[in-house]
Coordinates of C-alpha atoms in Angstrom, one line a residue:
Chain J
X1 CA 24.4 26.9 -30.6
X2 CA 22.8 30.1 -29.4
X3 CA 19.1 30.3 -28.5
X4 CA 17.1 31.6 -31.4
X5 CA 14.7 33.5 -29.2
X6 CA 16.9 35.6 -26.9
X7 CA 20.1 35.2 -28.9
X8 CA 22.0 35.2 -25.6
X9 CA 21.9 31.9 -23.7
X10 CA 23.0 28.6 -25.2
X11 CA 20.2 26.6 -26.8
X12 CA 19.6 23.5 -24.7
X13 CA 16.4 22.3 -26.3
X14 CA 16.3 21.2 -29.9
X15 CA 13.2 19.8 -31.5
X16 CA 11.4 19.6 -34.8
X17 CA 7.8 20.8 -35.0
X18 CA 5.6 19.4 -37.8
X19 CA 2.4 21.5 -38.2
X20 CA 0.2 20.6 -41.1
X21 CA 3.1 18.9 -42.8
X22 CA 5.3 21.9 -42.4
X23 CA 8.6 21.1 -40.7
X24 CA 10.3 23.7 -38.4
X25 CA 13.5 23.2 -36.5
X26 CA 13.6 24.9 -33.1
X27 CA 16.6 25.6 -31.0
X28 CA 16.0 27.5 -27.8
X29 CA 17.1 27.8 -24.2
X30 CA 15.1 26.5 -21.3
X31 CA 14.0 29.9 -20.1
X32 CA 12.6 31.0 -23.4
X33 CA 10.9 27.6 -23.9
X34 CA 9.2 28.1 -20.5
X35 CA 8.1 31.6 -21.4
X36 CA 6.8 30.5 -24.8
X37 CA 5.0 27.6 -23.2
X38 CA 6.9 25.1 -25.4
X39 CA 7.9 23.2 -22.4
X40 CA 4.6 21.5 -22.3
X41 CA 5.7 18.5 -24.3
X42 CA 8.9 18.1 -22.3
X43 CA 7.1 17.8 -19.0
X44 CA 6.1 14.5 -20.4
X45 CA 5.4 11.9 -17.7
X46 CA 4.6 14.4 -15.0
X47 CA 1.8 16.5 -16.3
X48 CA 0.5 14.5 -19.3
X49 CA -2.2 12.8 -17.4
X50 CA -5.2 10.6 -18.4
X51 CA -7.2 13.8 -18.3
X52 CA -5.2 15.4 -21.1
X53 CA -5.7 12.2 -23.1
X54 CA -9.4 12.2 -22.3
X55 CA -9.8 15.8 -23.2
X56 CA -8.3 15.0 -26.6
X57 CA -10.8 12.1 -27.0
X58 CA -13.7 14.3 -26.1
X59 CA -12.6 17.2 -28.3
X60 CA -12.8 14.8 -31.2
X61 CA -16.5 14.3 -30.8
X62 CA -17.7 17.2 -33.1
X63 CA -15.5 15.8 -35.9
X64 CA -17.7 12.7 -36.0
X65 CA -20.9 14.5 -35.6
X66 CA -20.3 16.9 -38.5
X67 CA -23.4 15.9 -40.3
X68 CA -25.6 17.8 -37.9
X69 CA -23.8 21.0 -36.7
X70 CA -26.9 22.5 -35.1
X71 CA -27.0 19.8 -32.4
X72 CA -23.3 20.4 -31.6
X73 CA -23.8 24.0 -30.9
X74 CA -26.9 23.3 -28.8
X75 CA -25.3 20.5 -26.8
X76 CA -22.2 22.5 -26.1
X77 CA -24.3 25.2 -24.7
X78 CA -26.2 22.9 -22.4
X79 CA -25.3 23.6 -18.8
X80 CA -25.5 21.4 -15.8
X81 CA -28.1 22.7 -13.3
X82 CA -26.0 21.2 -10.4
X83 CA -22.7 22.9 -11.0
X84 CA -23.1 25.2 -14.1
X85 CA -20.5 23.2 -16.1
X86 CA -20.9 23.2 -19.9
X87 CA -20.0 20.2 -22.0
X88 CA -17.1 22.1 -23.6
X89 CA -15.8 22.9 -20.1
X90 CA -15.9 19.2 -19.4
X91 CA -14.0 18.4 -22.5
X92 CA -11.3 20.7 -21.5
X93 CA -11.0 19.5 -17.9
X94 CA -11.7 15.8 -18.6
X95 CA -13.6 15.8 -15.3
X96 CA -17.2 16.3 -14.3
X97 CA -18.3 19.0 -11.8
X98 CA -21.0 17.0 -10.0
X99 CA -23.1 13.9 -10.1
X100 CA -25.9 15.6 -12.1
X101 CA -23.5 16.2 -15.0
X102 CA -23.9 12.5 -16.0
X103 CA -27.7 13.1 -16.5
X104 CA -27.2 16.5 -18.2
X105 CA -24.6 15.3 -20.8
X106 CA -26.0 11.8 -21.2
X107 CA -26.3 12.0 -25.0
X108 CA -22.8 13.2 -25.5
X109 CA -21.4 10.9 -22.9
X110 CA -22.4 7.5 -24.3
X111 CA -20.0 7.4 -27.2
X112 CA -17.2 8.4 -24.8
X113 CA -18.1 5.7 -22.3
X114 CA -18.2 3.2 -25.2
X115 CA -14.7 4.1 -26.2
X116 CA -13.3 4.1 -22.6
X117 CA -15.0 0.9 -21.5
X118 CA -14.8 -1.3 -24.6
X119 CA -18.4 -0.8 -25.8
X120 CA -20.1 -0.8 -22.4
X121 CA -22.5 2.0 -21.3
X122 CA -24.4 0.3 -18.5
X123 CA -23.3 -0.6 -15.0
X124 CA -23.9 -4.2 -13.9
X125 CA -22.0 -4.5 -10.7
X126 CA -22.5 -3.5 -7.1
X127 CA -25.6 -1.5 -6.0
X128 CA -25.4 0.5 -2.7
X129 CA -27.3 -1.4 0.0
X130 CA -29.3 1.5 1.6
X131 CA -29.7 4.0 -1.2
X132 CA -30.2 1.4 -3.9
X133 CA -33.0 -0.4 -2.0
X134 CA -35.6 0.3 -4.8
X135 CA -33.1 -0.6 -7.5
X136 CA -32.3 -3.9 -5.7
X137 CA -36.0 -4.9 -5.7
X138 CA -36.5 -3.9 -9.3
X139 CA -33.5 -5.8 -10.5
X140 CA -34.7 -8.8 -8.5
X141 CA -38.1 -8.5 -10.2
X142 CA -36.5 -8.5 -13.6
X143 CA -34.4 -11.5 -12.7
X144 CA -37.5 -13.4 -11.5
X145 CA -39.5 -12.4 -14.6
X146 CA -36.8 -13.8 -16.8
X147 CA -36.7 -17.1 -14.7
X148 CA -40.4 -17.3 -14.9
X149 CA -40.3 -17.0 -18.7
X150 CA -37.6 -19.6 -18.9
X151 CA -39.6 -22.0 -16.8
X152 CA -42.7 -21.6 -18.9
X153 CA -40.6 -22.1 -22.1
X154 CA -39.2 -25.3 -20.6
X155 CA -42.7 -26.3 -19.6
X156 CA -41.6 -26.6 -15.9
X157 CA -44.9 -25.4 -14.6
X158 CA -44.4 -26.3 -11.0
X159 CA -41.3 -24.2 -10.8
X160 CA -43.2 -21.4 -12.7
X161 CA -45.9 -21.4 -10.1
X162 CA -43.4 -21.0 -7.4
X163 CA -41.7 -18.1 -9.2
X164 CA -45.1 -16.4 -9.9
X165 CA -45.9 -16.5 -6.2
X166 CA -42.5 -15.1 -5.3
X167 CA -42.9 -12.3 -7.9
X168 CA -46.4 -11.4 -6.5
X169 CA -45.1 -11.2 -2.9
X170 CA -42.2 -9.0 -4.1
X171 CA -44.6 -6.7 -6.0
X172 CA -46.7 -6.4 -2.8
X173 CA -43.7 -5.5 -0.7
X174 CA -42.6 -2.8 -3.2
X175 CA -46.0 -1.3 -3.1
X176 CA -46.1 -1.3 0.7
X177 CA -42.7 0.2 0.8
X178 CA -43.9 3.2 -1.3
X179 CA -47.1 3.6 0.7
X180 CA -45.0 3.6 3.8
X181 CA -43.4 6.8 2.6
X182 CA -40.0 5.5 1.7
X183 CA -38.3 8.6 0.3
X184 CA -34.9 7.1 -0.4
Chain S
X1 CA 17.8 5.9 15.6
X2 CA 19.2 2.5 14.6
X3 CA 18.4 1.1 11.2
X4 CA 16.5 -1.8 12.9
X5 CA 14.2 0.6 14.8
X6 CA 13.7 2.8 11.8
X7 CA 12.6 0.0 9.6
X8 CA 10.4 -1.5 12.3
X9 CA 8.7 1.8 12.8
X10 CA 8.4 2.8 9.1
X11 CA 7.2 -0.5 7.8
X12 CA 3.5 -1.0 7.3
X13 CA 2.6 -4.3 9.0
X14 CA 1.2 -5.8 5.8
X15 CA 4.7 -5.8 4.4
X16 CA 5.8 -8.4 7.0
X17 CA 3.1 -10.8 5.9
X18 CA 3.9 -13.3 3.2
X19 CA 0.9 -13.7 0.9
X20 CA 0.3 -16.4 -1.8
X21 CA 2.8 -16.4 -4.7
X22 CA 4.9 -13.9 -2.8
X23 CA 8.0 -15.0 -4.7
X24 CA 6.6 -13.0 -7.7
X25 CA 3.6 -11.0 -6.5
X26 CA 4.6 -8.3 -4.0
X27 CA 1.2 -6.9 -3.3
X28 CA -2.4 -6.7 -4.3
X29 CA -4.5 -3.5 -4.2
X30 CA -8.1 -2.7 -4.7
X31 CA -9.4 0.8 -4.9
X32 CA -13.1 2.0 -5.0
X33 CA -14.0 5.5 -6.0
X34 CA -17.1 7.0 -4.4
X35 CA -18.8 10.4 -4.3
X36 CA -21.3 12.1 -2.1
X37 CA -24.6 12.8 -3.8
X38 CA -25.2 16.3 -2.5
X39 CA -21.7 17.8 -3.1
X40 CA -19.9 19.0 -6.2
X41 CA -17.0 16.9 -7.2
X42 CA -13.6 17.8 -5.6
X43 CA -12.2 19.6 -8.7
X44 CA -14.7 22.5 -8.3
X45 CA -15.5 22.1 -4.6
X46 CA -15.3 25.3 -2.6
X47 CA -13.1 25.3 0.5
X48 CA -16.0 25.3 3.0
X49 CA -17.7 22.4 1.3
X50 CA -14.5 20.4 1.3
X51 CA -14.1 21.1 5.0
X52 CA -17.7 20.0 5.5
X53 CA -17.0 16.7 3.8
X54 CA -14.0 16.1 6.0
X55 CA -16.0 17.1 9.0
X56 CA -18.8 14.8 8.0
X57 CA -16.5 11.8 7.7
X58 CA -14.7 12.7 10.9
X59 CA -17.9 12.9 12.8
X60 CA -19.4 9.8 11.5
X61 CA -16.5 7.5 10.9
X62 CA -13.3 8.4 12.8
X63 CA -14.3 7.2 16.3
X64 CA -16.2 4.1 15.2
X65 CA -14.5 0.9 14.8
X66 CA -14.2 0.0 11.1
X67 CA -14.9 -3.6 10.2
X68 CA -11.8 -5.7 11.0
X69 CA -9.2 -3.0 10.8
X70 CA -10.0 -1.4 14.1
X71 CA -9.5 2.3 14.6
X72 CA -8.7 4.7 11.7
X73 CA -6.6 7.8 12.1
X74 CA -7.5 11.0 10.3
X75 CA -4.6 12.8 8.6
X76 CA -5.2 16.2 7.1
X77 CA -2.9 16.9 4.1
X78 CA -2.6 20.6 4.9
X79 CA -1.2 19.9 8.4
X80 CA 1.4 17.3 7.2
X81 CA 4.9 18.2 6.3
X82 CA 5.8 17.7 2.6
X83 CA 8.3 15.0 3.7
X84 CA 5.7 13.1 5.7
X85 CA 3.3 13.1 2.7
X86 CA 6.1 11.9 0.5
X87 CA 6.8 9.0 2.8
X88 CA 3.1 8.0 2.7
X89 CA 3.2 8.1 -1.1
X90 CA 6.3 6.0 -1.3
X91 CA 4.6 3.4 1.0
X92 CA 1.6 3.5 -1.4
X93 CA -0.6 4.5 1.6
X94 CA -1.8 7.6 -0.3
X95 CA -1.7 8.7 -4.0
X96 CA 0.6 11.3 -5.3
X97 CA -2.5 13.2 -6.4
X98 CA -3.7 13.4 -2.8
X99 CA -0.3 14.5 -1.5
X100 CA 0.4 17.2 -4.2
X101 CA -2.8 18.3 -5.9
X102 CA -5.5 18.0 -3.3
X103 CA -5.4 21.2 -1.1
X104 CA -8.4 20.0 1.0
X105 CA -7.3 16.3 1.0
X106 CA -7.3 14.1 4.0
X107 CA -6.9 10.4 4.7
X108 CA -8.2 7.9 7.2
X109 CA -5.5 5.3 7.7
X110 CA -5.8 2.1 9.6
X111 CA -3.0 1.1 12.0
X112 CA -1.8 -1.8 9.9
X113 CA -2.0 0.5 6.9
X114 CA -3.9 -2.1 4.9
X115 CA -6.9 0.3 4.6
X116 CA -6.6 3.9 3.5
X117 CA -9.6 6.0 2.8
X118 CA -8.6 9.1 0.8
X119 CA -10.9 12.1 1.1
X120 CA -11.3 14.9 -1.4
X121 CA -8.8 13.4 -3.9
X122 CA -10.1 13.2 -7.5
X123 CA -13.3 11.8 -5.9
X124 CA -14.8 12.5 -2.5
X125 CA -13.8 9.1 -1.3
X126 CA -11.3 6.5 -2.4
X127 CA -11.2 3.3 -0.4
X128 CA -8.0 1.5 -0.8
X129 CA -7.1 -2.0 0.5
X130 CA -3.5 -3.2 0.2
X131 CA -2.5 -6.9 0.9
X132 CA 0.7 -8.8 0.5
X133 CA 1.0 -11.4 -2.3
X134 CA -1.8 -12.3 -4.7
X135 CA -5.0 -11.7 -2.8
X136 CA -7.3 -9.7 -5.0
X137 CA -10.6 -11.3 -4.0
X138 CA -9.7 -10.8 -0.3
X139 CA -8.8 -7.2 -1.0
X140 CA -12.1 -6.6 -2.8
X141 CA -14.0 -8.2 0.0
X142 CA -12.3 -6.0 2.5
X143 CA -12.9 -2.9 0.4
X144 CA -16.6 -3.9 -0.1
X145 CA -17.0 -4.1 3.7
X146 CA -15.5 -0.7 4.2
X147 CA -17.7 0.6 1.4
X148 CA -20.9 -0.8 3.0
X149 CA -19.9 0.6 6.3
X150 CA -19.5 4.0 4.9
X151 CA -22.6 3.8 2.8
X152 CA -24.7 3.3 6.0
X153 CA -23.7 6.7 7.0
X154 CA -23.5 8.9 3.9
X155 CA -25.5 9.2 0.6
X156 CA -23.5 8.1 -2.4
X157 CA -23.9 9.5 -5.9
X158 CA -25.2 6.4 -7.7
X159 CA -27.1 6.1 -11.0
X160 CA -29.1 3.0 -12.1
X161 CA -27.5 3.1 -15.6
X162 CA -24.0 4.5 -15.0
X163 CA -23.4 3.0 -11.5
X164 CA -21.2 4.8 -9.0
X165 CA -20.6 8.3 -10.5
X166 CA -17.0 9.5 -10.5
X167 CA -15.5 12.8 -11.5
X168 CA -13.6 11.2 -14.4
X169 CA -15.7 8.9 -16.7
X170 CA -12.7 6.5 -16.8
X171 CA -13.7 5.3 -13.3
X172 CA -17.5 5.3 -13.6
X173 CA -19.5 2.2 -13.0
X174 CA -17.8 0.1 -10.3
X175 CA -15.3 2.7 -9.5
X176 CA -13.0 -0.2 -9.1
X177 CA -9.3 -0.3 -9.9
X178 CA -7.6 -3.5 -9.0
X179 CA -3.8 -3.8 -9.3
X180 CA -1.0 -6.2 -8.6
X181 CA 2.6 -5.5 -8.1
X182 CA 4.9 -8.1 -9.7
X183 CA 8.6 -8.7 -9.6
X184 CA 9.5 -10.0 -13.1
X185 CA 13.3 -10.3 -13.5
X186 CA 13.1 -13.5 -15.5
X187 CA 10.8 -12.0 -18.2
X188 CA 13.0 -8.9 -18.3
X189 CA 16.3 -10.8 -18.6
X190 CA 14.8 -13.1 -21.4
X191 CA 13.5 -10.0 -23.2
X192 CA 9.9 -11.2 -23.1
X193 CA 8.2 -8.1 -21.5
X194 CA 8.0 -6.3 -24.9
X195 CA 5.9 -9.2 -26.2
X196 CA 3.8 -9.6 -23.0
X197 CA 2.9 -6.0 -22.4
X198 CA 1.0 -5.4 -25.7
X199 CA -0.8 -8.8 -25.2
X200 CA -2.0 -7.7 -21.8
X201 CA -3.1 -4.3 -23.1
X202 CA -5.3 -6.0 -25.6
X203 CA -7.2 -7.6 -22.7
X204 CA -8.3 -4.3 -21.3
X205 CA -5.5 -4.4 -18.7
X206 CA -2.6 -1.9 -18.2
X207 CA 1.0 -2.7 -17.3
X208 CA 3.4 -0.1 -16.0
X209 CA 6.6 0.2 -14.0
X210 CA 6.5 1.4 -10.4
X211 CA 8.1 4.7 -9.3
X212 CA 9.7 4.8 -12.7
X213 CA 9.5 7.7 -15.0
X214 CA 7.3 6.8 -18.0
X215 CA 7.4 3.1 -18.8
X216 CA 10.7 2.3 -17.1
X217 CA 10.3 -0.3 -14.5
X218 CA 12.4 0.3 -11.4
X219 CA 13.8 -3.0 -10.0
X220 CA 11.9 -5.1 -12.6
X221 CA 8.7 -4.3 -10.7
X222 CA 5.6 -4.0 -12.8
X223 CA 2.0 -3.0 -11.9
X224 CA -0.8 -4.8 -13.7
X225 CA -4.3 -3.2 -13.4
X226 CA -7.7 -3.2 -15.0
X227 CA -8.7 -0.3 -17.3
X228 CA -12.4 -1.0 -17.7
X229 CA -14.7 -0.1 -14.8
X230 CA -18.1 -0.1 -16.5
X231 CA -20.3 -3.0 -17.7
X232 CA -18.5 -5.7 -15.8
X233 CA -19.3 -6.9 -12.2
X234 CA -16.6 -6.3 -9.6
X235 CA -16.0 -10.0 -9.1
X236 CA -15.4 -10.6 -12.8
X237 CA -12.9 -7.7 -13.0
X238 CA -10.9 -9.2 -10.1
X239 CA -11.2 -12.7 -11.4
X240 CA -10.0 -11.7 -14.9
X241 CA -7.1 -9.8 -13.6
X242 CA -6.2 -12.7 -11.3
X243 CA -6.2 -15.2 -14.1
X244 CA -4.0 -13.0 -16.3
X245 CA -1.6 -12.5 -13.3
X246 CA -1.5 -16.3 -12.8
X247 CA -0.4 -16.7 -16.4
X248 CA 2.3 -14.1 -16.0
X249 CA 3.5 -15.9 -12.8
X250 CA 3.7 -19.2 -14.8
X251 CA 5.7 -17.4 -17.6
X252 CA 8.0 -15.8 -15.1
X253 CA 8.6 -19.2 -13.3
X254 CA 9.4 -20.9 -16.6
X255 CA 11.7 -18.0 -17.6
X256 CA 13.6 -18.4 -14.3
X257 CA 13.9 -22.2 -14.9
X258 CA 15.2 -21.7 -18.4
X259 CA 17.7 -19.1 -17.1
X260 CA 19.0 -21.5 -14.5
X261 CA 19.3 -24.3 -17.0
X262 CA 21.0 -22.4 -19.8
X263 CA 23.1 -19.9 -17.9
X264 CA 23.4 -20.9 -14.3
X265 CA 26.9 -19.6 -13.7
X266 CA 26.2 -16.2 -15.4
X267 CA 23.0 -15.8 -13.3
X268 CA 24.8 -16.7 -10.1
X269 CA 27.6 -14.3 -11.0
X270 CA 25.1 -11.5 -11.7
X271 CA 23.4 -12.1 -8.3
X272 CA 26.6 -12.2 -6.3
X273 CA 28.0 -9.1 -8.1
X274 CA 24.9 -7.2 -7.1
X275 CA 25.1 -8.6 -3.6
X276 CA 28.7 -7.4 -3.6
X277 CA 27.7 -3.9 -4.6
X278 CA 24.9 -3.6 -2.1
X279 CA 27.0 -4.8 0.8
X280 CA 30.0 -2.6 -0.1
X281 CA 28.9 0.5 -2.0
X282 CA 29.5 3.8 -0.3
X283 CA 27.3 5.8 -2.6
X284 CA 24.5 4.4 -4.8
X285 CA 21.7 5.9 -7.0
X286 CA 18.1 4.8 -6.9
X287 CA 18.3 3.1 -10.3
X288 CA 21.4 1.0 -9.5
X289 CA 20.1 0.2 -6.1
X290 CA 16.8 -1.0 -7.5
X291 CA 18.6 -3.2 -10.2
X292 CA 20.9 -4.8 -7.6
X293 CA 18.0 -5.4 -5.1
X294 CA 16.1 -7.1 -7.9
X295 CA 19.1 -9.3 -8.6
X296 CA 19.5 -10.1 -4.9
X297 CA 15.8 -11.0 -4.5
X298 CA 16.1 -13.3 -7.6
X299 CA 19.1 -14.9 -6.0
X300 CA 17.2 -15.5 -2.8
X301 CA 14.2 -17.0 -4.7
X302 CA 16.6 -19.3 -6.7
X303 CA 18.4 -20.4 -3.5
X304 CA 21.8 -18.9 -4.3
X305 CA 21.6 -16.7 -1.3
X306 CA 20.3 -18.1 1.9
X307 CA 21.1 -15.6 4.7
X308 CA 19.0 -12.7 3.6
X309 CA 15.3 -12.4 4.2
X310 CA 12.9 -12.5 1.2
X311 CA 11.1 -9.2 1.8
X312 CA 14.4 -7.3 1.4
X313 CA 13.3 -6.1 -2.1
X314 CA 9.9 -4.7 -1.2
X315 CA 11.3 -3.3 2.0
X316 CA 14.4 -1.6 0.7
X317 CA 12.9 -0.4 -2.6
X318 CA 10.6 1.7 -0.6
X319 CA 13.1 2.8 2.1
X320 CA 15.7 3.9 -0.5
X321 CA 13.2 6.4 -2.1
X322 CA 14.1 10.0 -1.5
X323 CA 11.3 10.7 1.0
X324 CA 12.2 7.8 3.4
X325 CA 15.9 8.5 3.2
X326 CA 15.3 12.1 4.3
X327 CA 13.0 11.0 7.0
X328 CA 15.7 8.6 8.3
X329 CA 18.3 11.5 8.1
X330 CA 15.9 13.8 9.9
X331 CA 15.9 16.5 7.3
X332 CA 16.4 17.6 3.6
X333 CA 19.2 16.0 1.7
X334 CA 20.9 17.0 -1.5
X335 CA 20.9 14.3 -4.2
X336 CA 24.5 13.2 -3.7
X337 CA 23.9 13.1 0.1
X338 CA 21.0 10.8 -0.5
X339 CA 23.1 8.5 -2.5
X340 CA 25.5 8.2 0.4
X341 CA 22.6 7.7 2.8
X342 CA 21.0 5.1 0.6
X343 CA 24.3 3.1 0.4
X344 CA 24.6 3.2 4.2
X345 CA 21.0 2.2 4.8
X346 CA 21.3 -0.8 2.5
X347 CA 24.6 -1.9 4.0
X348 CA 23.3 -1.6 7.5
X349 CA 20.0 -3.4 6.7
X350 CA 21.8 -6.3 4.9
X351 CA 24.3 -6.7 7.8
X352 CA 21.4 -7.2 10.2
X353 CA 20.4 -10.3 8.3
X354 CA 23.9 -11.6 7.5
X355 CA 25.1 -11.3 11.1
X356 CA 22.0 -12.8 12.5
X357 CA 22.0 -16.0 10.5

């Protein structure tokens, strides 16, 4: 069989395209396929990365938000102040430009995170030691408050008193930390 | 160079160690993705900024002793030969992405090659710890210590809600990818992988073959790793993966037992045929070599073959990859030349063991 594009070289690639239910048989040579960009799907394993898949996932977003088209247009125009990336650029690349993008595109991102991480949108693992100093203390406070509440519910007042004291001294140390000009 | 010296030199020292469950689990790996707060992510990073990051890491980290691993050597991707990069990829010391798609990439590699810190890959930093056998918590601990050590010196991009920020949202949160390399000939021979893979996928874990194109597993070696990085603490991710791996180990062991019970002679025949091919072939393709090496390793595990060392599979599956063969040959080889080299290397390596014992 001869290539249907150049009518010169033998056709080495045969495939069936189905676009909107319309079937087309294509028989072309490798050179024409490359020129026409049809090779994309044959590169298969190599170039078809997670980012392609992710981009597909992200591009689907507007379909689900059809009820309110004005917000889509607006959100797609939003630009990250850190790296000038727009959300539509992100959907194409599947990768963010900088750390600030997470804050900038927060609203669009949550449904994506949910789908990628089986419903999760919040981190509950490791916190960096130095940078996360404040976060560490706040998390510890939250934990203590919960324990205190549990203790009161269980009527374990001795334990509750201990927890209350611990909480107070922690509050004090946070305050002092701020007054001490801790910028991190 | 003799085959003995070549292998000694080329082997990462962790490959010599025999970790827990090493009859089935070849290696455990933990990777943490981290980014610097004040720099754009590598995908859109300008050349000068990328150099700054390498400079920063060089200045702050290279000459200090990293916890446990001792000194780290900085390798710049743009000064390495393509062949050298390929060899590092085949050893799993660096990722294909760093070797091929990261123009400003670099890597800090420990002498025992257990720790590799990739710089300017998809993220600014990727800490990787590689151990033999099933040792995920140990690998995580090691990676955590490296992470803390780096965090003392640079400001990470971290968000209270999203955790460690990564260029791709598939890694955000813990930035942790844990994976285990498993040799599963019993499950493949008893046609059970098709049943097991979808079951594992449902648990938020991924199974794929190594080196293979697409889903094909070269030498019956599969990699199992976590997919979810957000909303689960690091310890839980590693624990869940470990417990699934332990179940796969149990299934593989019972598949091997069943095979010995029901078709002992056929199995022994298969092992010895492959042994025959490996010790006699004059030219052999990657795929056939991998199949035969898998059979041989199964034969060693089942006690049919006693005079060949266990780590022959993990060793030779790496050394018969195109990059290593060409390094051994000292230059580029055409595919059919590689097949000849591969057969020679395997024969020579096996003869070392056979003559010794």
